[in-house]
PDB file of C-alpha atoms in Angstrom:
ATOM      1  CA  MET A  22     -27.520 -18.286  10.627  1.00  0.00           C
ATOM      2  CA  ILE A  23     -25.006 -15.947  12.288  1.00  0.00           C
ATOM      3  CA  ASN A  24     -21.906 -14.571  10.576  1.00  0.00           C
ATOM      4  CA  THR A  25     -19.253 -16.462  12.545  1.00  0.00           C
ATOM      5  CA  ASP A  26     -16.167 -15.622  10.463  1.00  0.00           C
ATOM      6  CA  ALA A  27     -13.967 -13.854  13.011  1.00  0.00           C
ATOM      7  CA  ARG A  28     -12.252 -11.907  10.224  1.00  0.00           C
ATOM      8  CA  SER A  29     -15.503 -10.151   9.312  1.00  0.00           C
ATOM      9  CA  ILE A  30     -15.879  -6.596  10.591  1.00  0.00           C
ATOM     10  CA  ALA A  31     -19.344  -6.040   9.114  1.00  0.00           C
ATOM     11  CA  ARG A  32     -21.003  -6.589  12.502  1.00  0.00           C
ATOM     12  CA  HIS A  33     -19.569  -3.237  13.610  1.00  0.00           C
ATOM     13  CA  PHE A  34     -21.511  -1.413  10.879  1.00  0.00           C
ATOM     14  CA  GLU A  35     -24.677  -3.395  10.230  1.00  0.00           C
ATOM     15  CA  ASP A  36     -28.138  -3.404  11.723  1.00  0.00           C
ATOM     16  CA  ALA A  37     -29.291  -6.525  13.598  1.00  0.00           C
ATOM     17  CA  GLU A  38     -31.133  -7.952  10.585  1.00  0.00           C
ATOM     18  CA  HIS A  39     -28.017  -8.045   8.424  1.00  0.00           C
ATOM     19  CA  GLN A  40     -25.620  -9.048  11.201  1.00  0.00           C
ATOM     20  CA  GLY A  41     -27.434 -12.377  11.209  1.00  0.00           C
ATOM     21  CA  MET A  42     -26.661 -13.077   7.544  1.00  0.00           C
ATOM     22  CA  PRO A  43     -23.653 -15.165   6.532  1.00  0.00           C
ATOM     23  CA  HIS A  44     -20.994 -13.063   4.789  1.00  0.00           C
ATOM     24  CA  GLN A  45     -18.452 -14.019   2.175  1.00  0.00           C
ATOM     25  CA  LEU A  46     -15.214 -12.010   2.315  1.00  0.00           C
ATOM     26  CA  PHE A  47     -13.709 -10.360  -0.774  1.00  0.00           C
ATOM     27  CA  THR A  48     -11.114  -7.724  -1.592  1.00  0.00           C
ATOM     28  CA  LEU A  49     -10.901  -4.946  -4.188  1.00  0.00           C
ATOM     29  CA  VAL A  50      -7.405  -3.584  -4.708  1.00  0.00           C
ATOM     30  CA  PHE A  51      -6.532  -0.413  -6.610  1.00  0.00           C
ATOM     31  CA  PRO A  52      -2.844   0.212  -7.351  1.00  0.00           C
ATOM     32  CA  MET A  53      -2.028   3.884  -8.008  1.00  0.00           C
ATOM     33  CA  ASN A  54       0.903   5.109 -10.071  1.00  0.00           C
ATOM     34  CA  ALA A  55       3.636   7.109  -8.302  1.00  0.00           C
ATOM     35  CA  ALA A  56       2.046  10.456  -9.234  1.00  0.00           C
ATOM     36  CA  LYS A  57      -1.353   9.174  -7.998  1.00  0.00           C
ATOM     37  CA  SER A  58      -2.846  10.287 -11.315  1.00  0.00           C
ATOM     38  CA  HIS A  59      -3.734   6.798 -12.590  1.00  0.00           C
ATOM     39  CA  VAL A  60      -5.279   3.674 -11.133  1.00  0.00           C
ATOM     40  CA  LEU A  61      -5.017   0.086 -12.347  1.00  0.00           C
ATOM     41  CA  LEU A  62      -8.277  -1.699 -13.116  1.00  0.00           C
ATOM     42  CA  GLY A  63      -8.815  -5.117 -14.590  1.00  0.00           C
ATOM     43  CA  MET A  64     -11.170  -6.184 -17.369  1.00  0.00           C
ATOM     44  CA  LYS A  65     -12.668  -9.402 -16.026  1.00  0.00           C
ATOM     45  CA  LYS A  66     -12.254 -12.138 -18.630  1.00  0.00           C
ATOM     46  CA  ARG A  67     -14.305 -14.930 -17.005  1.00  0.00           C
ATOM     47  CA  GLY A  68     -16.630 -15.692 -14.111  1.00  0.00           C
ATOM     48  CA  PHE A  69     -18.742 -13.284 -12.072  1.00  0.00           C
ATOM     49  CA  GLY A  70     -18.389  -9.805 -13.591  1.00  0.00           C
ATOM     50  CA  CYS A  71     -17.093 -11.022 -16.951  1.00  0.00           C
ATOM     51  CA  SER A  72     -16.551  -8.106 -19.418  1.00  0.00           C
ATOM     52  CA  LYS A  73     -16.597  -5.500 -16.651  1.00  0.00           C
ATOM     53  CA  TYR A  74     -13.749  -3.339 -15.423  1.00  0.00           C
ATOM     54  CA  GLU A  75     -13.208  -3.641 -11.699  1.00  0.00           C
ATOM     55  CA  GLY A  76     -10.592  -3.457  -9.028  1.00  0.00           C
ATOM     56  CA  LEU A  77      -8.234  -6.388  -8.740  1.00  0.00           C
ATOM     57  CA  GLY A  78      -9.093  -8.837  -6.011  1.00  0.00           C
ATOM     58  CA  GLY A  79     -11.419 -11.630  -5.119  1.00  0.00           C
ATOM     59  CA  LYS A  80     -12.333 -14.141  -2.440  1.00  0.00           C
ATOM     60  CA  VAL A  81     -10.377 -14.283   0.791  1.00  0.00           C
ATOM     61  CA  GLU A  82      -9.253 -17.849   1.499  1.00  0.00           C
ATOM     62  CA  LEU A  83     -10.066 -19.470   4.858  1.00  0.00           C
ATOM     63  CA  ASP A  84      -6.400 -19.717   5.894  1.00  0.00           C
ATOM     64  CA  GLU A  85      -5.476 -16.058   5.296  1.00  0.00           C
ATOM     65  CA  SER A  86      -6.226 -12.644   6.730  1.00  0.00           C
ATOM     66  CA  ILE A  87      -8.137 -10.110   4.656  1.00  0.00           C
ATOM     67  CA  ASP A  88      -4.908  -8.158   4.064  1.00  0.00           C
ATOM     68  CA  GLU A  89      -3.134 -11.340   2.943  1.00  0.00           C
ATOM     69  CA  GLY A  90      -6.017 -12.076   0.574  1.00  0.00           C
ATOM     70  CA  ALA A  91      -5.718  -8.600  -0.936  1.00  0.00           C
ATOM     71  CA  ILE A  92      -1.974  -9.024  -1.540  1.00  0.00           C
ATOM     72  CA  ARG A  93      -2.401 -12.517  -3.011  1.00  0.00           C
ATOM     73  CA  GLU A  94      -5.269 -11.551  -5.313  1.00  0.00           C
ATOM     74  CA  LEU A  95      -3.419  -8.471  -6.619  1.00  0.00           C
ATOM     75  CA  ASN A  96      -0.410 -10.627  -7.450  1.00  0.00           C
ATOM     76  CA  GLU A  97      -2.476 -13.396  -9.071  1.00  0.00           C
ATOM     77  CA  GLU A  98      -4.472 -10.987 -11.231  1.00  0.00           C
ATOM     78  CA  SER A  99      -1.805  -8.450 -12.224  1.00  0.00           C
ATOM     79  CA  GLY A 100       1.691  -9.706 -11.385  1.00  0.00           C
ATOM     80  CA  LEU A 101       2.172  -6.858  -8.869  1.00  0.00           C
ATOM     81  CA  LEU A 102       3.253  -7.358  -5.269  1.00  0.00           C
ATOM     82  CA  ALA A 103       1.894  -4.696  -2.912  1.00  0.00           C
ATOM     83  CA  THR A 104       4.514  -3.284  -0.535  1.00  0.00           C
ATOM     84  CA  ARG A 105       2.447  -0.382   0.840  1.00  0.00           C
ATOM     85  CA  PHE A 106      -1.329  -0.417   0.969  1.00  0.00           C
ATOM     86  CA  GLU A 107      -4.169   0.890   3.086  1.00  0.00           C
ATOM     87  CA  LYS A 108      -7.787  -0.119   3.552  1.00  0.00           C
ATOM     88  CA  HIS A 109     -10.055   2.771   2.539  1.00  0.00           C
ATOM     89  CA  GLY A 110     -13.465   1.193   2.487  1.00  0.00           C
ATOM     90  CA  MET A 111     -15.779  -1.668   3.079  1.00  0.00           C
ATOM     91  CA  LEU A 112     -18.671  -2.448   0.769  1.00  0.00           C
ATOM     92  CA  LEU A 113     -21.567  -4.638   1.810  1.00  0.00           C
ATOM     93  CA  PHE A 114     -23.728  -6.077  -0.948  1.00  0.00           C
ATOM     94  CA  TYR A 115     -27.105  -7.652  -0.258  1.00  0.00           C
ATOM     95  CA  TYR A 116     -28.995  -9.398  -3.073  1.00  0.00           C
ATOM     96  CA  GLU A 117     -32.726 -10.143  -3.160  1.00  0.00           C
ATOM     97  CA  ASP A 118     -32.189 -13.712  -4.223  1.00  0.00           C
ATOM     98  CA  ASN A 119     -29.093 -14.577  -2.181  1.00  0.00           C
ATOM     99  CA  PRO A 120     -29.021 -15.130   1.587  1.00  0.00           C
ATOM    100  CA  VAL A 121     -25.244 -14.525   1.707  1.00  0.00           C
ATOM    101  CA  ALA A 122     -23.929 -10.958   1.874  1.00  0.00           C
ATOM    102  CA  MET A 123     -20.736  -9.954   0.099  1.00  0.00           C
ATOM    103  CA  GLU A 124     -18.311  -8.112   2.409  1.00  0.00           C
ATOM    104  CA  VAL A 125     -15.757  -6.390   0.189  1.00  0.00           C
ATOM    105  CA  HIS A 126     -12.676  -4.661   1.612  1.00  0.00           C
ATOM    106  CA  VAL A 127     -11.354  -1.818  -0.582  1.00  0.00           C
ATOM    107  CA  TYR A 128      -7.616  -1.057  -0.655  1.00  0.00           C
ATOM    108  CA  LEU A 129      -5.424   1.549  -2.298  1.00  0.00           C
ATOM    109  CA  VAL A 130      -1.880   0.435  -3.106  1.00  0.00           C
ATOM    110  CA  SER A 131       0.674   3.236  -3.111  1.00  0.00           C
ATOM    111  CA  ASP A 132       3.818   1.152  -3.586  1.00  0.00           C
ATOM    112  CA  TYR A 133       4.372  -2.157  -5.343  1.00  0.00           C
ATOM    113  CA  MET A 134       6.970  -4.283  -7.089  1.00  0.00           C
ATOM    114  CA  GLY A 135       6.798  -6.087 -10.409  1.00  0.00           C
ATOM    115  CA  ASP A 136       5.407  -5.504 -13.853  1.00  0.00           C
ATOM    116  CA  VAL A 137       1.751  -5.540 -14.819  1.00  0.00           C
ATOM    117  CA  VAL A 138       0.856  -8.698 -16.740  1.00  0.00           C
ATOM    118  CA  GLU A 139      -2.352  -9.987 -18.265  1.00  0.00           C
ATOM    119  CA  THR A 140      -3.632 -13.191 -16.704  1.00  0.00           C
ATOM    120  CA  ASP A 141      -6.241 -15.731 -17.754  1.00  0.00           C
ATOM    121  CA  GLU A 142      -8.721 -13.952 -15.459  1.00  0.00           C
ATOM    122  CA  MET A 143      -7.880 -10.237 -15.889  1.00  0.00           C
ATOM    123  CA  ARG A 144      -6.619  -7.792 -18.482  1.00  0.00           C
ATOM    124  CA  PRO A 145      -5.160  -4.931 -16.382  1.00  0.00           C
ATOM    125  CA  GLU A 146      -5.317  -1.381 -17.735  1.00  0.00           C
ATOM    126  CA  TRP A 147      -4.342   2.018 -16.312  1.00  0.00           C
ATOM    127  CA  PHE A 148      -6.980   4.791 -16.177  1.00  0.00           C
ATOM    128  CA  GLY A 149      -6.812   8.415 -15.080  1.00  0.00           C
ATOM    129  CA  ILE A 150      -8.302   8.640 -11.575  1.00  0.00           C
ATOM    130  CA  ASN A 151     -11.012  10.984 -12.867  1.00  0.00           C
ATOM    131  CA  GLU A 152     -11.589   8.976 -16.069  1.00  0.00           C
ATOM    132  CA  LEU A 153     -12.774   5.580 -14.866  1.00  0.00           C
ATOM    133  CA  PRO A 154     -14.998   3.683 -17.330  1.00  0.00           C
ATOM    134  CA  PHE A 155     -18.041   3.643 -15.037  1.00  0.00           C
ATOM    135  CA  ALA A 156     -20.332   2.600 -17.907  1.00  0.00           C
ATOM    136  CA  GLN A 157     -18.337  -0.660 -18.074  1.00  0.00           C
ATOM    137  CA  MET A 158     -18.173  -1.191 -14.291  1.00  0.00           C
ATOM    138  CA  TRP A 159     -20.625  -2.390 -11.658  1.00  0.00           C
ATOM    139  CA  PRO A 160     -23.268   0.305 -11.046  1.00  0.00           C
ATOM    140  CA  ASP A 161     -22.173   0.887  -7.438  1.00  0.00           C
ATOM    141  CA  ALA A 162     -18.603   1.920  -8.370  1.00  0.00           C
ATOM    142  CA  ALA A 163     -19.510   5.455  -9.438  1.00  0.00           C
ATOM    143  CA  ARG A 164     -21.222   5.972  -6.099  1.00  0.00           C
ATOM    144  CA  TRP A 165     -18.309   5.021  -3.828  1.00  0.00           C
ATOM    145  CA  TRP A 166     -15.258   5.975  -5.949  1.00  0.00           C
ATOM    146  CA  PRO A 167     -15.535   9.692  -4.941  1.00  0.00           C
ATOM    147  CA  HIS A 168     -14.958   8.630  -1.308  1.00  0.00           C
ATOM    148  CA  VAL A 169     -11.721   6.943  -2.394  1.00  0.00           C
ATOM    149  CA  LEU A 170     -10.600  10.058  -4.306  1.00  0.00           C
ATOM    150  CA  ARG A 171     -11.144  12.172  -1.187  1.00  0.00           C
ATOM    151  CA  SER A 172      -9.100   9.662   0.854  1.00  0.00           C
ATOM    152  CA  GLU A 173     -12.088   9.082   3.110  1.00  0.00           C
ATOM    153  CA  LYS A 174     -12.533   5.875   5.026  1.00  0.00           C
ATOM    154  CA  PHE A 175     -16.076   4.692   4.361  1.00  0.00           C
ATOM    155  CA  VAL A 176     -18.629   1.927   4.546  1.00  0.00           C
ATOM    156  CA  GLY A 177     -21.067   1.569   1.669  1.00  0.00           C
ATOM    157  CA  ARG A 178     -24.088  -0.718   1.830  1.00  0.00           C
ATOM    158  CA  PHE A 179     -25.977  -1.668  -1.340  1.00  0.00           C
ATOM    159  CA  TRP A 180     -29.190  -3.618  -1.737  1.00  0.00           C
ATOM    160  CA  PHE A 181     -29.525  -5.102  -5.241  1.00  0.00           C
ATOM    161  CA  LYS A 182     -32.543  -6.461  -7.070  1.00  0.00           C
ATOM    162  CA  ALA A 183     -32.452 -10.066  -8.321  1.00  0.00           C
ATOM    163  CA  ASP A 184     -30.878  -8.942 -11.637  1.00  0.00           C
ATOM    164  CA  LYS A 185     -27.707  -8.039  -9.638  1.00  0.00           C
ATOM    165  CA  LEU A 186     -27.536  -4.730 -11.548  1.00  0.00           C
ATOM    166  CA  THR A 187     -30.370  -2.615 -10.152  1.00  0.00           C
ATOM    167  CA  ILE A 188     -29.579  -0.856  -6.881  1.00  0.00           C
ATOM    168  CA  ALA A 189     -32.746  -0.704  -4.787  1.00  0.00           C
ATOM    169  CA  HIS A 190     -31.180   1.183  -1.861  1.00  0.00           C
ATOM    170  CA  GLU A 191     -27.793   2.419  -0.689  1.00  0.00           C
ATOM    171  CA  GLU A 192     -26.268   3.897   2.464  1.00  0.00           C
ATOM    172  CA  PHE A 193     -22.887   5.452   3.184  1.00  0.00           C
ATOM    173  CA  SER A 194     -21.109   6.331   6.377  1.00  0.00           C
ATOM    174  CA  SER A 195     -17.659   7.699   7.130  1.00  0.00           C
ATOM    175  CA  VAL A 196     -15.514   5.807   9.598  1.00  0.00           C
ATOM    176  CA  GLU A 197     -12.362   6.670  11.524  1.00  0.00           C
ATOM    177  CA  SER A 198     -10.820   3.233  11.383  1.00  0.00           C
ATOM    178  CA  PHE A 199     -11.281  -0.390  10.415  1.00  0.00           C
ATOM    179  CA  SER A 200      -9.407  -1.643  13.481  1.00  0.00           C
ATOM    180  CA  PHE A 201     -11.414  -3.372  16.216  1.00  0.00           C
TER     181      PHE A 201
END
């Protein structure tokens, strides 16, 4: 099966073997406070990743762009409306027991409107940018967060064991742009 979603940009970064996998599109959105000293994470209250802190975001709907999905998910999970944001990374997750790759687009939000609210899916909480609770996050987060702190644009690829927690292999590359 070939990844035919025209919104996917993974084909520009993957080897031939993984280009042929179907991909599901997701977003991870990280609002920063005005001083850029704190970042908003969400404690996942249900579903995949329950009881973990993570960026706000989720699945991109078929009728929206990836950017539109990021804005919608941020609003649904935190009450914030992004007014200035930039894509900083793309994460590709491959799982031993799943033939579908996760293509996750990582955004930093530097300006937003609204007040942070808890939702039925997320409990948002501010953390110092150098004090993220990595022990309560997915194991890959500590590996790619330093790229975000350095304002690097990056692609991270992670191969997970069937337990979805053990990273078997990882690769990183810096990129100039996500525009194609």
